[in-house]
């Protein structure tokens, strides 16, 4: 986000998922994975072996959601090696490399604040709260790149209904884990840690807003925000907070980490809007990771039909 010019993964560096899986299987059987990794480190670029620690737990019984886009998916490698997760490093490759530090069990999520039924959930009980669905969504990052990601998750509204928010609950505030041991990026004051995000109650209750626990049918890799992250597909990617430990119902608009850090650049709403530029770059176009030519950015990231009514009568230039 602080980085001004987006850089992309080159097409030749991208391994289709099937090829990648087959290669992994082969390496495992032949017991040469360790040797290959060592050789890859010695001759970078010659052995382009993807160093992604792959989550192995399949998420069973996932049903497909009609709310998915049918656009071609980005590969598992693209989605898990090109990340924004400042707690695990500020460049795109660091989160995958530092994922090993982020131990996600045991893990609890406190649901609290203006609610009749506050509760501290164990992560495994949250995952059973509602049937898991595959939701294929476009993610549009504020840095003008995008991906199409097959998330596994459930509507945030399912958790909110359990909590029974009071009439004072106007917003929902989300907080990421603060633990510099597990999140080495927090040793540097890049942001005022922990990362905080927020949604208005109607945005949080919208059927497109999900809590994700997986992608590509498997549990979420750490670099993508394990064990629980928010996904709000019509907003810039930074609203989709990772590795959540607290969800709080509040009366006042939460002070989010990016608003705190640079309020003239990042607003509370942060709806994808090709007509409202970031002060330092245009938001009219985006580069889909893996593609060469840029494409036009769509209002609300293409989800306008479902969400435009949430903002009726609001000036989206001032409420950016
Ligand atoms: N959540 C936390 N806790 N820390 C972060 O740095 N980066 C955000 C968002 N959530 C971020 C975060 C940004 S800028 C983007 S674009 C998305 O995560 C990227 O999610 P992905 O890596 O799964 O694509």
PDB file of N, CA and C and ligand atoms in Angstrom, residues 1 79 82-87 139 141-142 145 147 149 151 176 191 193 195 223-224 229 237-243 258, ligand 1:
ATOM      1  N   UNK A   1       0.826  -1.195   0.000  1.00  0.00           N
ATOM      2  CA  UNK A   1       0.000   0.000   0.000  1.00  0.00           C
ATOM      3  C   UNK A   1       0.868   1.256   0.000  1.00  0.00           C
ATOM      4  N   UNK A  79      -2.092 -16.795  -5.988  1.00  0.00           N
ATOM      5  CA  UNK A  79      -2.880 -16.325  -4.839  1.00  0.00           C
ATOM      6  C   UNK A  79      -2.093 -16.427  -3.533  1.00  0.00           C
ATOM      7  N   UNK A  82       1.717 -13.851  -3.812  1.00  0.00           N
ATOM      8  CA  UNK A  82       1.666 -12.416  -4.135  1.00  0.00           C
ATOM      9  C   UNK A  82       0.657 -11.802  -3.176  1.00  0.00           C
ATOM     10  N   UNK A  83       1.134 -11.466  -1.982  1.00  0.00           N
ATOM     11  CA  UNK A  83       0.199 -11.088  -0.910  1.00  0.00           C
ATOM     12  C   UNK A  83       0.532  -9.750  -0.293  1.00  0.00           C
ATOM     13  N   UNK A  84      -0.483  -9.101   0.198  1.00  0.00           N
ATOM     14  CA  UNK A  84      -0.324  -7.956   1.084  1.00  0.00           C
ATOM     15  C   UNK A  84      -0.697  -8.420   2.478  1.00  0.00           C
ATOM     16  N   UNK A  85       0.283  -8.478   3.346  1.00  0.00           N
ATOM     17  CA  UNK A  85       0.048  -8.880   4.736  1.00  0.00           C
ATOM     18  C   UNK A  85       1.239  -8.321   5.505  1.00  0.00           C
ATOM     19  N   UNK A  86       1.120  -7.041   5.889  1.00  0.00           N
ATOM     20  CA  UNK A  86       2.265  -6.323   6.436  1.00  0.00           C
ATOM     21  C   UNK A  86       2.799  -6.942   7.722  1.00  0.00           C
ATOM     22  N   UNK A  87       1.954  -7.662   8.441  1.00  0.00           N
ATOM     23  CA  UNK A  87       2.430  -8.325   9.659  1.00  0.00           C
ATOM     24  C   UNK A  87       3.461  -9.411   9.328  1.00  0.00           C
ATOM     25  N   UNK A 139     -10.958  -9.943  -6.469  1.00  0.00           N
ATOM     26  CA  UNK A 139     -10.366  -9.086  -5.441  1.00  0.00           C
ATOM     27  C   UNK A 139      -9.653  -7.948  -6.168  1.00  0.00           C
ATOM     28  N   UNK A 141      -7.271  -4.846  -5.620  1.00  0.00           N
ATOM     29  CA  UNK A 141      -6.431  -4.192  -4.623  1.00  0.00           C
ATOM     30  C   UNK A 141      -6.347  -2.702  -4.924  1.00  0.00           C
ATOM     31  N   UNK A 142      -6.167  -1.908  -3.899  1.00  0.00           N
ATOM     32  CA  UNK A 142      -6.063  -0.460  -4.065  1.00  0.00           C
ATOM     33  C   UNK A 142      -4.853  -0.090  -4.941  1.00  0.00           C
ATOM     34  N   UNK A 145      -4.097  -3.761  -8.960  1.00  0.00           N
ATOM     35  CA  UNK A 145      -4.017  -5.111  -9.527  1.00  0.00           C
ATOM     36  C   UNK A 145      -5.210  -5.903  -8.992  1.00  0.00           C
ATOM     37  N   UNK A 147      -7.225 -10.099  -8.765  1.00  0.00           N
ATOM     38  CA  UNK A 147      -7.167 -11.561  -8.921  1.00  0.00           C
ATOM     39  C   UNK A 147      -8.582 -12.098  -8.807  1.00  0.00           C
ATOM     40  N   UNK A 149     -10.391 -15.311  -6.981  1.00  0.00           N
ATOM     41  CA  UNK A 149      -9.985 -16.248  -5.919  1.00  0.00           C
ATOM     42  C   UNK A 149     -11.163 -17.131  -5.490  1.00  0.00           C
ATOM     43  N   UNK A 151     -12.608 -18.590  -2.755  1.00  0.00           N
ATOM     44  CA  UNK A 151     -12.621 -18.631  -1.297  1.00  0.00           C
ATOM     45  C   UNK A 151     -13.514 -19.760  -0.797  1.00  0.00           C
ATOM     46  N   UNK A 176      -6.996  -7.704  13.992  1.00  0.00           N
ATOM     47  CA  UNK A 176      -6.046  -8.792  13.710  1.00  0.00           C
ATOM     48  C   UNK A 176      -5.247  -9.109  14.977  1.00  0.00           C
ATOM     49  N   UNK A 191       2.607   0.264  10.551  1.00  0.00           N
ATOM     50  CA  UNK A 191       1.252   0.713  10.888  1.00  0.00           C
ATOM     51  C   UNK A 191       1.166   0.739  12.408  1.00  0.00           C
ATOM     52  N   UNK A 193      -0.077  -1.005  15.017  1.00  0.00           N
ATOM     53  CA  UNK A 193      -0.645  -2.349  15.226  1.00  0.00           C
ATOM     54  C   UNK A 193      -1.539  -2.387  16.452  1.00  0.00           C
ATOM     55  N   UNK A 195      -3.721  -4.309  13.251  1.00  0.00           N
ATOM     56  CA  UNK A 195      -4.521  -3.904  12.090  1.00  0.00           C
ATOM     57  C   UNK A 195      -5.992  -3.922  12.487  1.00  0.00           C
ATOM     58  N   UNK A 223      -0.411 -16.923   4.875  1.00  0.00           N
ATOM     59  CA  UNK A 223      -0.189 -15.653   4.171  1.00  0.00           C
ATOM     60  C   UNK A 223      -1.474 -15.042   3.621  1.00  0.00           C
ATOM     61  N   UNK A 224      -2.526 -15.841   3.513  1.00  0.00           N
ATOM     62  CA  UNK A 224      -3.814 -15.315   3.053  1.00  0.00           C
ATOM     63  C   UNK A 224      -4.748 -14.962   4.203  1.00  0.00           C
ATOM     64  N   UNK A 229     -10.431 -14.768   7.906  1.00  0.00           N
ATOM     65  CA  UNK A 229     -10.289 -13.412   7.363  1.00  0.00           C
ATOM     66  C   UNK A 229     -11.601 -12.988   6.728  1.00  0.00           C
ATOM     67  N   UNK A 237      -9.094  -4.304  -1.573  1.00  0.00           N
ATOM     68  CA  UNK A 237      -8.615  -5.468  -0.817  1.00  0.00           C
ATOM     69  C   UNK A 237      -8.252  -5.207   0.628  1.00  0.00           C
ATOM     70  N   UNK A 238      -7.810  -3.990   0.945  1.00  0.00           N
ATOM     71  CA  UNK A 238      -7.332  -3.780   2.318  1.00  0.00           C
ATOM     72  C   UNK A 238      -8.446  -3.830   3.353  1.00  0.00           C
ATOM     73  N   UNK A 239      -9.731  -3.729   2.897  1.00  0.00           N
ATOM     74  CA  UNK A 239     -10.833  -3.859   3.854  1.00  0.00           C
ATOM     75  C   UNK A 239     -10.972  -5.314   4.324  1.00  0.00           C
ATOM     76  N   UNK A 240     -10.415  -6.244   3.532  1.00  0.00           N
ATOM     77  CA  UNK A 240     -10.550  -7.676   3.843  1.00  0.00           C
ATOM     78  C   UNK A 240      -9.482  -8.096   4.848  1.00  0.00           C
ATOM     79  N   UNK A 241      -9.716  -7.758   6.097  1.00  0.00           N
ATOM     80  CA  UNK A 241      -8.730  -7.948   7.172  1.00  0.00           C
ATOM     81  C   UNK A 241      -8.446  -9.433   7.429  1.00  0.00           C
ATOM     82  N   UNK A 242      -7.174  -9.715   7.703  1.00  0.00           N
ATOM     83  CA  UNK A 242      -6.710 -11.098   7.878  1.00  0.00           C
ATOM     84  C   UNK A 242      -6.534 -11.467   9.356  1.00  0.00           C
ATOM     85  N   UNK A 243      -6.481 -12.758   9.598  1.00  0.00           N
ATOM     86  CA  UNK A 243      -6.131 -13.331  10.905  1.00  0.00           C
ATOM     87  C   UNK A 243      -6.835 -12.605  12.062  1.00  0.00           C
ATOM     88  N   UNK A 258      -5.744   1.922   8.293  1.00  0.00           N
ATOM     89  CA  UNK A 258      -5.291   2.734   7.162  1.00  0.00           C
ATOM     90  C   UNK A 258      -5.794   4.174   7.256  1.00  0.00           C
TER      91      UNK A 258
HETATM   92  N1  LIG B   1      -4.975  -7.715   6.780  1.00  0.00           N
HETATM   93  C1  LIG B   1      -3.968  -7.527   7.651  1.00  0.00           C
HETATM   94  N2  LIG B   1      -4.123  -7.909   8.926  1.00  0.00           N
HETATM   95  N3  LIG B   1      -2.791  -6.964   7.275  1.00  0.00           N
HETATM   96  C2  LIG B   1      -2.572  -6.535   5.993  1.00  0.00           C
HETATM   97  O1  LIG B   1      -1.483  -6.001   5.695  1.00  0.00           O
HETATM   98  N4  LIG B   1      -3.522  -6.300   3.731  1.00  0.00           N
HETATM   99  C3  LIG B   1      -4.775  -6.036   3.011  1.00  0.00           C
HETATM  100  C4  LIG B   1      -5.785  -7.171   3.224  1.00  0.00           C
HETATM  101  N5  LIG B   1      -5.845  -7.571   4.612  1.00  0.00           N
HETATM  102  C5  LIG B   1      -3.627  -6.710   5.049  1.00  0.00           C
HETATM  103  C6  LIG B   1      -4.820  -7.341   5.490  1.00  0.00           C
HETATM  104  C7  LIG B   1      -4.584  -5.805   1.586  1.00  0.00           C
HETATM  105  S1  LIG B   1      -3.881  -4.337   1.150  1.00  0.00           S
HETATM  106  C8  LIG B   1      -5.021  -6.683   0.636  1.00  0.00           C
HETATM  107  S2  LIG B   1      -4.970  -6.287  -1.027  1.00  0.00           S
HETATM  108  C9  LIG B   1      -5.532  -8.025   1.000  1.00  0.00           C
HETATM  109  O2  LIG B   1      -5.431  -8.278   2.396  1.00  0.00           O
HETATM  110  C10 LIG B   1      -4.757  -9.080   0.266  1.00  0.00           C
HETATM  111  O3  LIG B   1      -5.265 -10.355   0.535  1.00  0.00           O
HETATM  112  P1  LIG B   1      -4.585 -11.636  -0.155  1.00  0.00           P
HETATM  113  O4  LIG B   1      -3.120 -11.578   0.167  1.00  0.00           O
HETATM  114  O5  LIG B   1      -5.258 -12.831   0.406  1.00  0.00           O
HETATM  115  O6  LIG B   1      -4.824 -11.472  -1.626  1.00  0.00           O
END
